[in-house]
Amino acid sequence: MPLYAERPPLPSEDKRWRIVNGTMRKHGYSRNALIETLHTVQSSFGYLDEPAIKFVVRSLRVPLSQAYGVVTFYHFFSLKPPGKHTCTVCTGTACYIKGAQKLVAEAEKRLHIRTGETTPDGEVSLATVRCVGDCGRAPVVLFDGELSAQMEAPRLAAQLERWTTQ
Amino acid sequence: MNVEELQQIAAQAQEERDKFDYEVNVCMGTSCLSQHSDRIRDAIAKEAESCGKKCHVRRTGCMGPCAAGPMVLVEPAGTQYGHVREGDAKDIVSALGGDPVARLDPRLGSYFEGQHFVVLENVGHIDPEKVDEYVARGGYEALLKVLTEMTPAQVIEQISKSGLRGRGGGGYPTGLKWDTVAKVKGAQKYVICNGDEGDPGAFMDRSVLESDPQRVIEGMAIAAYAIGATKGYVYVRAEYPLAVQRLTVALREARRRGFLGNAICETTFSFDIDIRLGAGAFVCGEETALIASIEGKRGTPRPRPPYPAVSGLWGDPTLINNVETFANVPPIIRHGGEWFSSMGTARSKGTKVFALTGKIQRTGLVEVPMGMTLRQIIFGIGGGVPDGRKFKAVQTGGPSGGCLPEEHLDLSISYDALISAGSMMGSGGMIVMDDTSCMVSVARFFMEFCMTESCGKCVPCRAGTVQMYNLLTKICKGEATRRDLDQLTELCEVVGATSLCGLGQTAPNPVLSTLRYFRHEYLAHIDEKRCPAGVCECSPAVEVHA
């Protein structure tokens, strides 16, 4: 019996697993590469599901509990798949002063969901973020990661309209 | 690499520059880039080519006045253009060598008056992805000087003499910190650059990393030499993709030129840097939490001592400084500690970069000498409050800081003056509020932030922030009594005194400072069930400001 279990095979043929494996290899499968690897999984797959986390913990020999602790601790990681589009409203201080709450309310009203949820048809996810650093042109909204500054409720509504009626 | 080779790189870069009659610098920081300044650059380059003008079109980092973006700076005339669109390329190119395009005047007024660039000295003049352009402006001279002419003790002496204090907010003397780590014995030491700019409403570190990443790398290398470290990490927020990308390229370029790696500049000194991405946890700005995060764990702080200087990353001696602190190091070495200490106030030396935002005419990034008054920054540089509104408060220090009212506008900025006024320097966010902001709901906003960002390790912070948030909500809804206010004040004291780390210890600050200066607003909510600014739930029908 080897002292340690063998590294697990890639979960599927999906090429994205090789990218994930590449990150772990770059760090010599070291345990402290956990967060870096999870970042790669999230950027490749959009979220972290159970098979992905299990694959990572077996490869890095980290207890599953520790990985779950890390995933739930950091806001950046998501356990749910995102919608086809994401609308992320910045709620940093500068955006708050310039009325980000109104934008959040507008988006919730238009999409009939609450922040952190995805529309039932899986089209649009609504999220908030703590400052993307474009405070000079607050308030700021990210549409599918693209930054739109000096946002107003009608413009936000128009963009959401385009997504939902497509 | 030796002095001659460094000069040769600089000369080559200069020669490259001399081939052109004009330089058109296009801002490609996050803010301008989101307005497609890359297309503007391409359009100008194409236009210049077609009309045969010898013009070098360059991508640069953030030039400061974000609200006037996308920004373009034309050299050697020094003309600035604002709100540039792709269609303006033709006019900009044909105006080269003649009168500037009047309609593109950014109308910055006194924005640059009184500003003094040390950290931002290269901004708008170099391409952040080209190491040679940094060298051409005196980059890596300091590292070479340190490696060939100075002992580690002499380096620390210069930093101590400069009076530089930590720019992340705490204001701990940098020289003293370096000295402590240098004196600890250890085979392996680490240098960490804290780029986890968690303060919502601040973007100084993002801008520095995007615009001049080599400066931070050089500062870290000098620190590594001074304390005897061989390995460094830059911890950057994942919310700053452009900063991460620019830094990645900068590290590769620095390695290519031999400023990082083994036997740097033909000496026995070796040093390399890795990037670690944050994952959206404010508490990771705290040094012990940041270390835990680099180790791949949950970012929870631990009691100090032992300080990271003694037992840090993987138990080894570790030096942690903020991005802006490292960015100040190369000029200090180049010009000497005394030069740096000639700027600023008695106990706060040098300059400070602020992110000026909120209800203010000209938002953006500014760098001013310590000792300047808040009034000069807000009304001089920033142009005051727009739309004929009245200034109400300025918030500094983020969720750990406080709100200062009009009476304190003549306060000259220094670490100590801000603390005695009930706020703090923080990392440099400066958010201006006008009379449409309710100070109770601002306090509640920060408390909600601290509540969700509390890591949950110690009880005072975990439970206290929730209780304070509930009390503030009660006040906002007009359901609170005077007794609730007393309880809130008491909780502030307890949480501040008993929390484990800085997050909890300073979480009550926004409440305490608003209670100190805007107590009448709290009382209006409690006694009259009325929100003076008309924003809270207790007075939805009252529209004070139509």
PDB file of C-alpha atoms in Angstrom, chain B residues 201-375:
ATOM      1  CA  GLY B 201     -14.796  53.278  -2.082  1.00  0.00           C
ATOM      2  CA  ALA B 202     -11.019  53.272  -2.385  1.00  0.00           C
ATOM      3  CA  PHE B 203      -8.952  52.406  -5.436  1.00  0.00           C
ATOM      4  CA  MET B 204      -5.430  53.714  -4.861  1.00  0.00           C
ATOM      5  CA  ASP B 205      -3.789  50.302  -4.815  1.00  0.00           C
ATOM      6  CA  ARG B 206      -5.657  49.216  -7.913  1.00  0.00           C
ATOM      7  CA  SER B 207      -4.453  52.299  -9.757  1.00  0.00           C
ATOM      8  CA  VAL B 208      -0.833  51.933  -8.663  1.00  0.00           C
ATOM      9  CA  LEU B 209      -0.764  48.247  -9.629  1.00  0.00           C
ATOM     10  CA  GLU B 210      -2.398  48.996 -12.971  1.00  0.00           C
ATOM     11  CA  SER B 211      -0.323  52.034 -13.848  1.00  0.00           C
ATOM     12  CA  ASP B 212       3.118  51.411 -12.444  1.00  0.00           C
ATOM     13  CA  PRO B 213       3.521  47.811 -11.271  1.00  0.00           C
ATOM     14  CA  GLN B 214       7.315  47.839 -11.641  1.00  0.00           C
ATOM     15  CA  ARG B 215       7.550  50.431  -8.871  1.00  0.00           C
ATOM     16  CA  VAL B 216       5.898  48.033  -6.428  1.00  0.00           C
ATOM     17  CA  ILE B 217       8.137  45.182  -7.557  1.00  0.00           C
ATOM     18  CA  GLU B 218      11.247  47.337  -7.080  1.00  0.00           C
ATOM     19  CA  GLY B 219      10.071  48.430  -3.642  1.00  0.00           C
ATOM     20  CA  MET B 220       9.502  44.813  -2.636  1.00  0.00           C
ATOM     21  CA  ALA B 221      12.931  43.755  -3.921  1.00  0.00           C
ATOM     22  CA  ILE B 222      14.606  46.532  -1.916  1.00  0.00           C
ATOM     23  CA  ALA B 223      12.683  45.442   1.180  1.00  0.00           C
ATOM     24  CA  ALA B 224      13.693  41.825   0.581  1.00  0.00           C
ATOM     25  CA  TYR B 225      17.358  42.831   0.415  1.00  0.00           C
ATOM     26  CA  ALA B 226      17.032  44.892   3.590  1.00  0.00           C
ATOM     27  CA  ILE B 227      15.459  42.139   5.675  1.00  0.00           C
ATOM     28  CA  GLY B 228      17.106  39.126   4.019  1.00  0.00           C
ATOM     29  CA  ALA B 229      14.119  37.577   2.269  1.00  0.00           C
ATOM     30  CA  THR B 230      14.212  35.556  -0.918  1.00  0.00           C
ATOM     31  CA  LYS B 231      10.555  35.094  -1.659  1.00  0.00           C
ATOM     32  CA  GLY B 232       7.687  37.532  -2.023  1.00  0.00           C
ATOM     33  CA  TYR B 233       3.967  37.444  -2.565  1.00  0.00           C
ATOM     34  CA  VAL B 234       1.592  40.078  -3.851  1.00  0.00           C
ATOM     35  CA  TYR B 235      -1.902  39.497  -2.532  1.00  0.00           C
ATOM     36  CA  VAL B 236      -4.367  41.158  -4.908  1.00  0.00           C
ATOM     37  CA  ARG B 237      -8.137  41.199  -4.944  1.00  0.00           C
ATOM     38  CA  ALA B 238      -9.700  39.012  -7.614  1.00  0.00           C
ATOM     39  CA  GLU B 239     -12.140  41.887  -8.240  1.00  0.00           C
ATOM     40  CA  TYR B 240      -9.287  43.757  -9.933  1.00  0.00           C
ATOM     41  CA  PRO B 241      -8.677  41.634 -13.066  1.00  0.00           C
ATOM     42  CA  LEU B 242      -6.774  44.355 -14.905  1.00  0.00           C
ATOM     43  CA  ALA B 243      -4.392  44.917 -11.989  1.00  0.00           C
ATOM     44  CA  VAL B 244      -3.723  41.177 -11.842  1.00  0.00           C
ATOM     45  CA  GLN B 245      -3.052  41.036 -15.559  1.00  0.00           C
ATOM     46  CA  ARG B 246      -0.717  44.058 -15.560  1.00  0.00           C
ATOM     47  CA  LEU B 247       1.145  42.712 -12.552  1.00  0.00           C
ATOM     48  CA  THR B 248       1.548  39.292 -14.177  1.00  0.00           C
ATOM     49  CA  VAL B 249       3.074  40.887 -17.259  1.00  0.00           C
ATOM     50  CA  ALA B 250       5.251  43.169 -15.112  1.00  0.00           C
ATOM     51  CA  LEU B 251       6.657  40.229 -13.154  1.00  0.00           C
ATOM     52  CA  ARG B 252       7.509  38.407 -16.377  1.00  0.00           C
ATOM     53  CA  GLU B 253       9.178  41.526 -17.796  1.00  0.00           C
ATOM     54  CA  ALA B 254      11.151  42.113 -14.601  1.00  0.00           C
ATOM     55  CA  ARG B 255      12.393  38.523 -14.683  1.00  0.00           C
ATOM     56  CA  ARG B 256      13.345  38.878 -18.346  1.00  0.00           C
ATOM     57  CA  ARG B 257      15.472  41.917 -17.549  1.00  0.00           C
ATOM     58  CA  GLY B 258      17.002  40.198 -14.542  1.00  0.00           C
ATOM     59  CA  PHE B 259      15.478  42.395 -11.837  1.00  0.00           C
ATOM     60  CA  LEU B 260      13.918  39.308 -10.307  1.00  0.00           C
ATOM     61  CA  GLY B 261      15.217  35.774 -10.096  1.00  0.00           C
ATOM     62  CA  ASN B 262      18.606  34.374  -9.181  1.00  0.00           C
ATOM     63  CA  ALA B 263      21.713  36.521  -8.762  1.00  0.00           C
ATOM     64  CA  ILE B 264      19.969  39.816  -9.413  1.00  0.00           C
ATOM     65  CA  CYS B 265      22.203  42.417 -11.071  1.00  0.00           C
ATOM     66  CA  GLU B 266      25.217  40.100 -10.800  1.00  0.00           C
ATOM     67  CA  THR B 267      25.106  40.000  -7.028  1.00  0.00           C
ATOM     68  CA  THR B 268      24.442  37.122  -4.651  1.00  0.00           C
ATOM     69  CA  PHE B 269      20.967  38.457  -3.979  1.00  0.00           C
ATOM     70  CA  SER B 270      18.064  36.337  -5.235  1.00  0.00           C
ATOM     71  CA  PHE B 271      14.410  37.194  -4.990  1.00  0.00           C
ATOM     72  CA  ASP B 272      11.207  36.271  -6.768  1.00  0.00           C
ATOM     73  CA  ILE B 273       7.555  37.189  -6.441  1.00  0.00           C
ATOM     74  CA  ASP B 274       4.323  35.228  -6.875  1.00  0.00           C
ATOM     75  CA  ILE B 275       0.780  36.522  -7.112  1.00  0.00           C
ATOM     76  CA  ARG B 276      -1.947  35.279  -4.793  1.00  0.00           C
ATOM     77  CA  LEU B 277      -5.543  36.146  -5.520  1.00  0.00           C
ATOM     78  CA  GLY B 278      -7.909  37.261  -2.827  1.00  0.00           C
ATOM     79  CA  ALA B 279     -11.411  35.883  -2.920  1.00  0.00           C
ATOM     80  CA  GLY B 280     -13.572  38.656  -1.592  1.00  0.00           C
ATOM     81  CA  ALA B 281     -13.049  38.792   2.147  1.00  0.00           C
ATOM     82  CA  PHE B 282     -12.502  42.206   3.742  1.00  0.00           C
ATOM     83  CA  VAL B 283     -10.903  40.679   6.834  1.00  0.00           C
ATOM     84  CA  CYS B 284      -8.001  39.415   4.674  1.00  0.00           C
ATOM     85  CA  GLY B 285      -6.594  42.941   4.747  1.00  0.00           C
ATOM     86  CA  GLU B 286      -5.640  42.132   8.349  1.00  0.00           C
ATOM     87  CA  GLU B 287      -2.108  40.771   8.235  1.00  0.00           C
ATOM     88  CA  THR B 288      -2.557  37.481  10.087  1.00  0.00           C
ATOM     89  CA  ALA B 289      -5.754  36.745   8.124  1.00  0.00           C
ATOM     90  CA  LEU B 290      -3.942  37.557   4.893  1.00  0.00           C
ATOM     91  CA  ILE B 291      -1.208  35.101   5.784  1.00  0.00           C
ATOM     92  CA  ALA B 292      -3.794  32.387   6.500  1.00  0.00           C
ATOM     93  CA  SER B 293      -5.353  33.097   3.110  1.00  0.00           C
ATOM     94  CA  ILE B 294      -2.010  32.763   1.301  1.00  0.00           C
ATOM     95  CA  GLU B 295      -1.589  29.431   3.078  1.00  0.00           C
ATOM     96  CA  GLY B 296      -4.840  28.332   1.432  1.00  0.00           C
ATOM     97  CA  LYS B 297      -7.012  28.523   4.527  1.00  0.00           C
ATOM     98  CA  ARG B 298     -10.004  30.527   5.684  1.00  0.00           C
ATOM     99  CA  GLY B 299      -8.873  34.076   6.234  1.00  0.00           C
ATOM    100  CA  THR B 300      -9.325  34.344   9.971  1.00  0.00           C
ATOM    101  CA  PRO B 301      -6.980  36.453  12.074  1.00  0.00           C
ATOM    102  CA  ARG B 302      -5.133  35.121  15.094  1.00  0.00           C
ATOM    103  CA  PRO B 303      -4.042  36.870  18.280  1.00  0.00           C
ATOM    104  CA  ARG B 304      -0.787  38.831  18.139  1.00  0.00           C
ATOM    105  CA  PRO B 305       1.942  38.447  19.420  1.00  0.00           C
ATOM    106  CA  PRO B 306       3.668  36.618  17.891  1.00  0.00           C
ATOM    107  CA  TYR B 307       3.691  39.255  15.187  1.00  0.00           C
ATOM    108  CA  PRO B 308       4.257  38.223  11.565  1.00  0.00           C
ATOM    109  CA  ALA B 309       7.706  39.805  11.899  1.00  0.00           C
ATOM    110  CA  VAL B 310       8.600  36.863  14.141  1.00  0.00           C
ATOM    111  CA  SER B 311       6.206  34.159  13.018  1.00  0.00           C
ATOM    112  CA  GLY B 312       4.379  34.870   9.780  1.00  0.00           C
ATOM    113  CA  LEU B 313       3.909  32.905   6.602  1.00  0.00           C
ATOM    114  CA  TRP B 314       4.433  29.200   7.399  1.00  0.00           C
ATOM    115  CA  GLY B 315       5.843  30.287  10.741  1.00  0.00           C
ATOM    116  CA  ASP B 316       8.738  32.201   9.201  1.00  0.00           C
ATOM    117  CA  PRO B 317       9.585  35.891   9.737  1.00  0.00           C
ATOM    118  CA  THR B 318       7.455  37.925   7.348  1.00  0.00           C
ATOM    119  CA  LEU B 319       7.301  41.559   6.359  1.00  0.00           C
ATOM    120  CA  ILE B 320       3.901  42.855   5.242  1.00  0.00           C
ATOM    121  CA  ASN B 321       3.469  46.290   3.736  1.00  0.00           C
ATOM    122  CA  ASN B 322       0.809  47.934   1.657  1.00  0.00           C
ATOM    123  CA  VAL B 323       1.116  48.564  -2.106  1.00  0.00           C
ATOM    124  CA  GLU B 324       1.516  52.308  -1.640  1.00  0.00           C
ATOM    125  CA  THR B 325       4.156  51.840   1.055  1.00  0.00           C
ATOM    126  CA  PHE B 326       6.310  49.779  -1.304  1.00  0.00           C
ATOM    127  CA  ALA B 327       5.683  52.290  -4.097  1.00  0.00           C
ATOM    128  CA  ASN B 328       7.245  54.992  -1.911  1.00  0.00           C
ATOM    129  CA  VAL B 329      10.461  53.040  -1.356  1.00  0.00           C
ATOM    130  CA  PRO B 330      12.321  53.515  -4.700  1.00  0.00           C
ATOM    131  CA  PRO B 331      12.120  57.355  -4.647  1.00  0.00           C
ATOM    132  CA  ILE B 332      13.236  57.389  -0.998  1.00  0.00           C
ATOM    133  CA  ILE B 333      16.347  55.397  -1.874  1.00  0.00           C
ATOM    134  CA  ARG B 334      16.998  57.475  -4.998  1.00  0.00           C
ATOM    135  CA  HIS B 335      16.691  60.867  -3.299  1.00  0.00           C
ATOM    136  CA  GLY B 336      17.516  59.906   0.281  1.00  0.00           C
ATOM    137  CA  GLY B 337      15.431  59.717   3.417  1.00  0.00           C
ATOM    138  CA  GLU B 338      15.893  63.393   4.209  1.00  0.00           C
ATOM    139  CA  TRP B 339      14.307  64.440   0.927  1.00  0.00           C
ATOM    140  CA  PHE B 340      11.190  62.456   1.809  1.00  0.00           C
ATOM    141  CA  SER B 341      11.002  63.744   5.363  1.00  0.00           C
ATOM    142  CA  SER B 342      11.132  67.327   4.095  1.00  0.00           C
ATOM    143  CA  MET B 343       7.567  66.810   2.857  1.00  0.00           C
ATOM    144  CA  GLY B 344       4.582  66.602   5.154  1.00  0.00           C
ATOM    145  CA  THR B 345       3.984  67.308   8.827  1.00  0.00           C
ATOM    146  CA  ALA B 346       6.064  66.650  11.921  1.00  0.00           C
ATOM    147  CA  ARG B 347       4.938  63.062  12.377  1.00  0.00           C
ATOM    148  CA  SER B 348       3.421  62.218   8.984  1.00  0.00           C
ATOM    149  CA  LYS B 349       5.936  62.495   6.181  1.00  0.00           C
ATOM    150  CA  GLY B 350       5.692  62.449   2.435  1.00  0.00           C
ATOM    151  CA  THR B 351       2.571  62.372   0.336  1.00  0.00           C
ATOM    152  CA  LYS B 352      -0.626  60.384   0.404  1.00  0.00           C
ATOM    153  CA  VAL B 353      -2.754  59.157  -2.458  1.00  0.00           C
ATOM    154  CA  PHE B 354      -6.490  59.605  -1.957  1.00  0.00           C
ATOM    155  CA  ALA B 355      -9.438  58.338  -3.934  1.00  0.00           C
ATOM    156  CA  LEU B 356     -11.770  61.298  -4.038  1.00  0.00           C
ATOM    157  CA  THR B 357     -15.338  60.143  -4.645  1.00  0.00           C
ATOM    158  CA  GLY B 358     -18.973  60.669  -3.742  1.00  0.00           C
ATOM    159  CA  LYS B 359     -20.885  63.914  -4.147  1.00  0.00           C
ATOM    160  CA  ILE B 360     -18.049  65.948  -5.515  1.00  0.00           C
ATOM    161  CA  GLN B 361     -17.494  67.850  -8.752  1.00  0.00           C
ATOM    162  CA  ARG B 362     -14.219  66.275  -9.836  1.00  0.00           C
ATOM    163  CA  THR B 363     -13.772  62.695  -8.674  1.00  0.00           C
ATOM    164  CA  GLY B 364     -10.577  60.767  -9.142  1.00  0.00           C
ATOM    165  CA  LEU B 365      -7.204  59.876  -7.773  1.00  0.00           C
ATOM    166  CA  VAL B 366      -5.153  62.612  -6.116  1.00  0.00           C
ATOM    167  CA  GLU B 367      -1.762  62.686  -4.434  1.00  0.00           C
ATOM    168  CA  VAL B 368      -1.128  65.477  -1.970  1.00  0.00           C
ATOM    169  CA  PRO B 369       1.549  66.268   0.594  1.00  0.00           C
ATOM    170  CA  MET B 370       0.595  65.361   4.159  1.00  0.00           C
ATOM    171  CA  GLY B 371      -0.601  68.410   6.018  1.00  0.00           C
ATOM    172  CA  MET B 372      -2.913  69.702   3.336  1.00  0.00           C
ATOM    173  CA  THR B 373      -6.342  70.554   4.701  1.00  0.00           C
ATOM    174  CA  LEU B 374      -9.497  68.637   3.878  1.00  0.00           C
ATOM    175  CA  ARG B 375     -10.964  71.884   2.547  1.00  0.00           C
TER     176      ARG B 375
END
